[in-house]
Tab-separated table of C-alpha atoms in Angstrom:
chain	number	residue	atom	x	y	z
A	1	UNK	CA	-22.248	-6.848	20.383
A	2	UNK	CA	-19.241	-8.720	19.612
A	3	UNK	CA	-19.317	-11.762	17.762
A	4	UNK	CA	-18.210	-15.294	18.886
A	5	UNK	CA	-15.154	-16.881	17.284
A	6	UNK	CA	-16.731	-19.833	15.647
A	7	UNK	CA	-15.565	-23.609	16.812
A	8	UNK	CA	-13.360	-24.867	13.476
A	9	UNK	CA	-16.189	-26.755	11.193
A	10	UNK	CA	-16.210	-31.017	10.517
A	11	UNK	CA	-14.031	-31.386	7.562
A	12	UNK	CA	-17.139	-32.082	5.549
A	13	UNK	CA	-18.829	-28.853	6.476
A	14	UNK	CA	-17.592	-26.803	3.821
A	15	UNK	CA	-20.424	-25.269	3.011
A	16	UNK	CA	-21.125	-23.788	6.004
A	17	UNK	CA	-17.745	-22.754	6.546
A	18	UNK	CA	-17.998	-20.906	3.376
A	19	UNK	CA	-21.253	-19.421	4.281
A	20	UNK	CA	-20.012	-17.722	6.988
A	21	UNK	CA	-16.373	-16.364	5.516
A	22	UNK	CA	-18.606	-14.715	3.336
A	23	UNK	CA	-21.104	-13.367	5.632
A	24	UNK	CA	-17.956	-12.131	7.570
A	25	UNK	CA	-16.950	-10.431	4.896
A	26	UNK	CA	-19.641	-8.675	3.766
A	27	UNK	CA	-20.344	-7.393	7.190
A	28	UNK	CA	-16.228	-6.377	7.761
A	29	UNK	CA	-16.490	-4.409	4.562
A	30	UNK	CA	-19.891	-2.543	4.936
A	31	UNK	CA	-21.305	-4.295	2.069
A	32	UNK	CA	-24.564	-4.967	4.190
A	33	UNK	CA	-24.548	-1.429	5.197
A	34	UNK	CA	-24.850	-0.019	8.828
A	35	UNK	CA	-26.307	-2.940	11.435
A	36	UNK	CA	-28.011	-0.288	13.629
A	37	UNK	CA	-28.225	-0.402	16.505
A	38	UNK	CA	-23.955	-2.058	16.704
A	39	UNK	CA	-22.652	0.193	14.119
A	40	UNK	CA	-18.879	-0.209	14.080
A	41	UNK	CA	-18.929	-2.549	16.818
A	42	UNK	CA	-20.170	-5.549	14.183
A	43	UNK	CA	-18.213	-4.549	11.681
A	44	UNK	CA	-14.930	-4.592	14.087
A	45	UNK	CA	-15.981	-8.122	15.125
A	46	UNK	CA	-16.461	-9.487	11.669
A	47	UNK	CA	-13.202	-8.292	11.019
A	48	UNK	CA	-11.769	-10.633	14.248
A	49	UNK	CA	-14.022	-13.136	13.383
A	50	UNK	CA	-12.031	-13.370	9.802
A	51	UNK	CA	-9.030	-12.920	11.116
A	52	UNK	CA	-9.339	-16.132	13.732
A	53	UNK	CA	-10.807	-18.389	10.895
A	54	UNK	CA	-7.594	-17.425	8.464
A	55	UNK	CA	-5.662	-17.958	11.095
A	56	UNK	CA	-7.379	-21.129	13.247
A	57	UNK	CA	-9.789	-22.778	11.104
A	58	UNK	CA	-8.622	-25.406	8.876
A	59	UNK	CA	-11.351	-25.497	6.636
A	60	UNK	CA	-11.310	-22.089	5.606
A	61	UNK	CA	-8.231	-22.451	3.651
A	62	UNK	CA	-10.007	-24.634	1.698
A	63	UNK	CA	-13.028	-22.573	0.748
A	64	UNK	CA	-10.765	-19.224	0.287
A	65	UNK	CA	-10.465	-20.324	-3.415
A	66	UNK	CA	-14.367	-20.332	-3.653
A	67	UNK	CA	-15.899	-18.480	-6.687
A	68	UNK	CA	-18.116	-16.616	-4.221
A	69	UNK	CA	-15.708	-16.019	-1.402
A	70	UNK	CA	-13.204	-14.630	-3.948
A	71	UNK	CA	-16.202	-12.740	-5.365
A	72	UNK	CA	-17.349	-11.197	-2.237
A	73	UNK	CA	-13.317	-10.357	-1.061
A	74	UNK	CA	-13.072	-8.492	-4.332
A	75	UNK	CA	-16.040	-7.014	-4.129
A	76	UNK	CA	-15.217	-5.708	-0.640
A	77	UNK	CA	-11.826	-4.311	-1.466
A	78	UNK	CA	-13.464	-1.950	-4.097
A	79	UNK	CA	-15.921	-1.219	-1.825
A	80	UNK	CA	-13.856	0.119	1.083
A	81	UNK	CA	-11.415	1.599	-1.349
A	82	UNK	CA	-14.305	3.589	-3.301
A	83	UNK	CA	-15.542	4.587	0.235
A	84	UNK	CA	-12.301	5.931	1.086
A	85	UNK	CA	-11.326	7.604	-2.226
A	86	UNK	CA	-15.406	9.160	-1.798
A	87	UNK	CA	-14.756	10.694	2.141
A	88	UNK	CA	-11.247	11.895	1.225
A	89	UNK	CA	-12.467	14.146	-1.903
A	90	UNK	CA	-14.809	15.320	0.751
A	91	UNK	CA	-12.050	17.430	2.829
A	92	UNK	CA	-11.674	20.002	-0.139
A	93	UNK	CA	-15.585	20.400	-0.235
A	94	UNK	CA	-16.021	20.884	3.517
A	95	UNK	CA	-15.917	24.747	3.924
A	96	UNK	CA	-14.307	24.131	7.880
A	97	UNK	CA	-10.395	23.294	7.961
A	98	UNK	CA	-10.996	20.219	9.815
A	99	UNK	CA	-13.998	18.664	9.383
A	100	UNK	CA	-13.751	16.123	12.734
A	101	UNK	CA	-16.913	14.194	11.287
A	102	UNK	CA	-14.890	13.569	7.885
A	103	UNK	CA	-11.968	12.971	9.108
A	104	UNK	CA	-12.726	10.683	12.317
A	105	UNK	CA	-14.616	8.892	8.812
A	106	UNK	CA	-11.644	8.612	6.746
A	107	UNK	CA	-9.734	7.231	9.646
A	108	UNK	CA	-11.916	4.484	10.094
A	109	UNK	CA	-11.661	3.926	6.286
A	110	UNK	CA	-7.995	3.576	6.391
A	111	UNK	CA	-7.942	1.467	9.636
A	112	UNK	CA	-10.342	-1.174	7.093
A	113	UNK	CA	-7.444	-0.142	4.212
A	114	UNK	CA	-5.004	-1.916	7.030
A	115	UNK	CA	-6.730	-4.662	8.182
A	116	UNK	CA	-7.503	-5.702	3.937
A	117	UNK	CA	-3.356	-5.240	3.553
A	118	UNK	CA	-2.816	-7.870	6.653
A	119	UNK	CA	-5.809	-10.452	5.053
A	120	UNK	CA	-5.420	-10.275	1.680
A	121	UNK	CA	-1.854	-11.786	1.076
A	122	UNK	CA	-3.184	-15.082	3.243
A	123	UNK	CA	-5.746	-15.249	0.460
A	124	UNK	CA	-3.178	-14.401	-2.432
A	125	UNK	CA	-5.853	-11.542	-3.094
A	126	UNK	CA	-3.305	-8.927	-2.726
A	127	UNK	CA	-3.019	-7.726	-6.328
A	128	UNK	CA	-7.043	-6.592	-6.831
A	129	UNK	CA	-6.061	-4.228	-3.427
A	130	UNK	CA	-2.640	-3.091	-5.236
A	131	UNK	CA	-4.367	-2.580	-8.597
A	132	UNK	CA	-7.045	-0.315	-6.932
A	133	UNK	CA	-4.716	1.933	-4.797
A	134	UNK	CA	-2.704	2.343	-7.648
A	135	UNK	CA	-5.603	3.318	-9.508
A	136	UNK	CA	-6.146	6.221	-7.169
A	137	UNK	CA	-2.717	7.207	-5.940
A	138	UNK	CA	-2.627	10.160	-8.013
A	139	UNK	CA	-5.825	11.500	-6.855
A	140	UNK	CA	-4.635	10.501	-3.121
A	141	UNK	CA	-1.976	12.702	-3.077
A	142	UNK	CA	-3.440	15.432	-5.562
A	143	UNK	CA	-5.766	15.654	-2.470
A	144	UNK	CA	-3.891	15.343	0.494
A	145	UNK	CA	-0.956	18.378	-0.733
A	146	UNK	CA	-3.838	20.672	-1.363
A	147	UNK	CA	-2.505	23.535	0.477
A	148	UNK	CA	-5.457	23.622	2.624
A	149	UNK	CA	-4.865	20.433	4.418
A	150	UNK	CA	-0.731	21.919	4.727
A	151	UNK	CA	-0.846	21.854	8.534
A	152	UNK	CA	-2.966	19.339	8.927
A	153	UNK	CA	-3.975	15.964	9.228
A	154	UNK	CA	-0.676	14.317	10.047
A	155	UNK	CA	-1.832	11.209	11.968
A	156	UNK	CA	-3.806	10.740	8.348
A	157	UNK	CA	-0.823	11.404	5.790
A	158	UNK	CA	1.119	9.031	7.881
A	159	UNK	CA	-1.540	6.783	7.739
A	160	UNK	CA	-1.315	6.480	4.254
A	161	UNK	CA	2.262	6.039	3.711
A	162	UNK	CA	1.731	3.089	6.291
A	163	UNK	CA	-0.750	1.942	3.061
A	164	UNK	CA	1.515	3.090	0.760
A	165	UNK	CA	4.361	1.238	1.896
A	166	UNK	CA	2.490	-2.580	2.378
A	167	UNK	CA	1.620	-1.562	-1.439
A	168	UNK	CA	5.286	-1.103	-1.891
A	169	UNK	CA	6.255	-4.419	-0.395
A	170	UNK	CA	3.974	-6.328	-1.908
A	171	UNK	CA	5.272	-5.212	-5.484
A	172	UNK	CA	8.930	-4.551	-4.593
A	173	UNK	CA	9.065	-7.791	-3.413
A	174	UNK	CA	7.035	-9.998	-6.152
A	175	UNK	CA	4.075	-11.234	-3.943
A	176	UNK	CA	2.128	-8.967	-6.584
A	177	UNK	CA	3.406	-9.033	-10.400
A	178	UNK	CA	2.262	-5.460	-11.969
A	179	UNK	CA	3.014	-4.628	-15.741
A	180	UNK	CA	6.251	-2.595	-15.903
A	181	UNK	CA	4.490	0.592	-16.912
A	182	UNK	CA	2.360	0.503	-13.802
A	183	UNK	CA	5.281	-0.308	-11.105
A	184	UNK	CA	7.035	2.898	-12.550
A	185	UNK	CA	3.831	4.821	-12.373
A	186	UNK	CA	3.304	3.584	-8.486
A	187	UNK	CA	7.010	4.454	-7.857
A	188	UNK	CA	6.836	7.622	-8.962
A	189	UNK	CA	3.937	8.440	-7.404
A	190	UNK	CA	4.731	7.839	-3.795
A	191	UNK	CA	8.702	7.738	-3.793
A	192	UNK	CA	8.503	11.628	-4.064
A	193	UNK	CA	5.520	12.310	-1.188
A	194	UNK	CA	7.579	9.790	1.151
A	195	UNK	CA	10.688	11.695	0.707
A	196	UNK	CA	8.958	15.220	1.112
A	197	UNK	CA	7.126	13.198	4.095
A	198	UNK	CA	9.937	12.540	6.235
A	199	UNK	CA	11.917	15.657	6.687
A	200	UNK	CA	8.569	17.489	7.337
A	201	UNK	CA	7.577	15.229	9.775
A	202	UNK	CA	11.118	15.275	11.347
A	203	UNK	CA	11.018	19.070	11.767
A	204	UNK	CA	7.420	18.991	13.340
A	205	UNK	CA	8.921	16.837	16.083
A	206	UNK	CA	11.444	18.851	17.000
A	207	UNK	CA	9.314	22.478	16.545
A	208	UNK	CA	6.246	20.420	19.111
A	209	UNK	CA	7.142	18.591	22.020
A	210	UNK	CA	5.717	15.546	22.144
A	211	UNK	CA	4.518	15.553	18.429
A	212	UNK	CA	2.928	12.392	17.694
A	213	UNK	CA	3.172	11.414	14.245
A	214	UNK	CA	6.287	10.189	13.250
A	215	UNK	CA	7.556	7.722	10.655
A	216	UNK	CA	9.252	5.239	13.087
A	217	UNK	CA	12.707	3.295	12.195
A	218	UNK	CA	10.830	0.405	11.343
A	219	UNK	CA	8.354	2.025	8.747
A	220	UNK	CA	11.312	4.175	7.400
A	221	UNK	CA	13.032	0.755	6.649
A	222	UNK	CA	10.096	-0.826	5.483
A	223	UNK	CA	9.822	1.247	2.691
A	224	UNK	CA	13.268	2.221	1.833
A	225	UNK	CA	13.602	-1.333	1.242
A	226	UNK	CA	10.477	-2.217	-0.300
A	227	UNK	CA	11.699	1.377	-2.923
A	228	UNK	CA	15.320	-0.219	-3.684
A	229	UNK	CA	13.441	-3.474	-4.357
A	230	UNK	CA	11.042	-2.185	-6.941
A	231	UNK	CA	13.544	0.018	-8.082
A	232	UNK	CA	15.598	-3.058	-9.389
A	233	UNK	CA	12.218	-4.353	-10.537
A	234	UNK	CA	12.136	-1.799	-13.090
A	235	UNK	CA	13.331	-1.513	-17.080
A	236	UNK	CA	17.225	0.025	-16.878
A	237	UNK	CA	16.544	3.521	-18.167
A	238	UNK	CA	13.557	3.699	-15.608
A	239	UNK	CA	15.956	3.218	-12.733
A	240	UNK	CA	18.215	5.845	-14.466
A	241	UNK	CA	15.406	8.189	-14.480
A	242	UNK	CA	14.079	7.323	-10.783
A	243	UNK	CA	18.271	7.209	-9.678
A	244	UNK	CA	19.794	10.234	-11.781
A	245	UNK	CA	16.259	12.125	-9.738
A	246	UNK	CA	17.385	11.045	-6.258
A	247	UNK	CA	21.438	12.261	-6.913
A	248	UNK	CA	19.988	15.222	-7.828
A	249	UNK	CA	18.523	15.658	-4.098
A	250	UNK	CA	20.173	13.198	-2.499
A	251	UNK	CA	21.196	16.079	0.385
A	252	UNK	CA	17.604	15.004	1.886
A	253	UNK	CA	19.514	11.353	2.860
A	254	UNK	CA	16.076	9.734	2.857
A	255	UNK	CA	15.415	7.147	1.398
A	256	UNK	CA	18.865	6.493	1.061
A	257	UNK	CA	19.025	4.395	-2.854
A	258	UNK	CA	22.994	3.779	-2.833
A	259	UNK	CA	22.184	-0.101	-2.698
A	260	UNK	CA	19.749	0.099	-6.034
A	261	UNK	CA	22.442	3.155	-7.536
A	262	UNK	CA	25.328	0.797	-7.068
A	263	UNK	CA	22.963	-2.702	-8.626
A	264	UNK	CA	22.514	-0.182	-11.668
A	265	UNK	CA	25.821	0.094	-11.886
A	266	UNK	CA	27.110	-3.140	-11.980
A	267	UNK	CA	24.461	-4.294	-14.318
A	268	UNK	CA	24.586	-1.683	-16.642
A	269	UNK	CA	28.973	-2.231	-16.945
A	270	UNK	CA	28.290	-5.654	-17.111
A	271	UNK	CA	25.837	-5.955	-20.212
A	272	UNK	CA	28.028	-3.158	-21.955
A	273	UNK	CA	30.953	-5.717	-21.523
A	274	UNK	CA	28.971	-8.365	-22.641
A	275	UNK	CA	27.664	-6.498	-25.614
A	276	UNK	CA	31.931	-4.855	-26.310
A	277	UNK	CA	32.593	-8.910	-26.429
A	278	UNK	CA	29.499	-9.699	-28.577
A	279	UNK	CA	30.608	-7.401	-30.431
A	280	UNK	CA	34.260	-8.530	-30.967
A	281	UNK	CA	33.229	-11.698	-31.528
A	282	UNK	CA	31.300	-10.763	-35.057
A	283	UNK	CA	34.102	-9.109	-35.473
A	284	UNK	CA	36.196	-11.809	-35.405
A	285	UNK	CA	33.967	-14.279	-37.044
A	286	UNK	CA	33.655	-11.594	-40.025
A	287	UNK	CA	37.505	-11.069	-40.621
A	288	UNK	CA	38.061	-14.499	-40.558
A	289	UNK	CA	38.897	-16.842	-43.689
């Protein structure tokens, strides 16, 4: 069953405008559970059906700032993430190598991960999604380089650096303002999988013709930009740290941080200077009669 794009509301139907955002939500998130007998089917059109009234209906911009709407978004972010985080500790309990039940599962959670990451910044929701992923990032990857899931899986680690990097934009970039502490915690949590990511990736191509998973030019840009952002987001001996790390194995060439590396610089000679002059100038001011 797929569901019909609703005609845009009068102005003064609020109400019901907001009565069925929410509805749309709930059923695009799972919150209602499964709608036998449509299954994913109602949950894929509640999905469209949110998408057309961010993007068509008038009204709905109006009623995103709703107690209840923004109760029922945030409520459906932690659900799909806890459903996620839940079927992904599930692949080290399965006793097969590749569970296809789990993992077609998983996939389907991170295809709902997507969809929040292109919704939520229209509803300037994007932080609760940011603060939850980064929440769980640790156990993501603590998961996913078990050395049973080594040689597999691929479509589903790229997958997540596709996550990973919208998460990466949307901090790099300032859309989402995160405590110091926690940027450098994100950072180094997923600038050292991506850059493990790559090369691996790059040699499967080559050893399998017609390998499918791939981090494109476009995602590989995405996020090296979205890392040299944050990067210069972060306290100076932070970006040391995270910079002094990548010289150290800079021979892997990706991501390539000699735009953030040369930034450092030129901050860090300029407030010396301006602290040598400071400096100088009580000098000065002391010696003087």
């Amino acid at each position: 069953m797929v569901m019909s794009k609703i005609p845009n509301t009068r102005p003064g139907d609020l109400s019901s405008t907001k009565d069925i955002f929410v509805s749309a939500v709930r059923f695009a998130v799972s919150i209602e559970g499964p709608c036998l007998p449509f299954g994913d089917e109602l949950r894929i059109s509640a999905q469209e059906q949110i998408d057309f009234m961010l993007g068509e209906d008038g009204d709905t911009t109006i009623i995103i700032a709703d107690s209840e709407v923004q109760s029922a978004v945030t409520m459906g972010v932690y659900n799909i993430i806890h459903s996620f985080e839940t079927d992904l500790c599930s692949l080290l309990l399965d006793t097969s190598l590749e569970p296809e039940g789990v993992y077609n599962r998983i996939m389907k959670r991170v295809s709902d991960l997507e969809w929040m990451c292109n919704v939520l910044p229209k509803m300037d929701l994007m932080k609760n999604f940011v603060s939850n992923w980064a929440a769980i990032s640790s156990k993501i990857l603590v998961i996913i380089e078990d050395r049973k899931l080594d040689h597999i899986m691929w479509g589903l680690k790229v997958k997540l650096i596709e996550v990973a990097c919208k998460v990466l934009e949307a901090v790099g970039y300032g859309s989402v303002i995160l405590p110091a502490p926690c940027r450098v915690q994100l950072l180094k949590t997923w600038f050292p999988y991506v850059r493990k990511m790559k090369p691996l990736l790059d040699s499967k191509a080559v050893e399998e013709i017609g390998f499918p998973y791939k981090m494109n030019e476009d995602l590989c840009q995405a996020i090296e930009g979205a890392i040299v952002s944050l990067i210069l987001t972060l306290p100076s001996n932070d970006q040391a740290d995270i910079l002094a790390d990548w010289i150290r194995s800079r021979e892997i060439g990706y991501p390539d941080l000699s735009e953030a590396f040369e930034v450092w610089c030129y901050r860090t000679k300029s407030a010396k200077r301006r602290l040598v002059e400071s400096l100088d100038g009580h000098s000065d001011t002391a010696v003087s009669p």
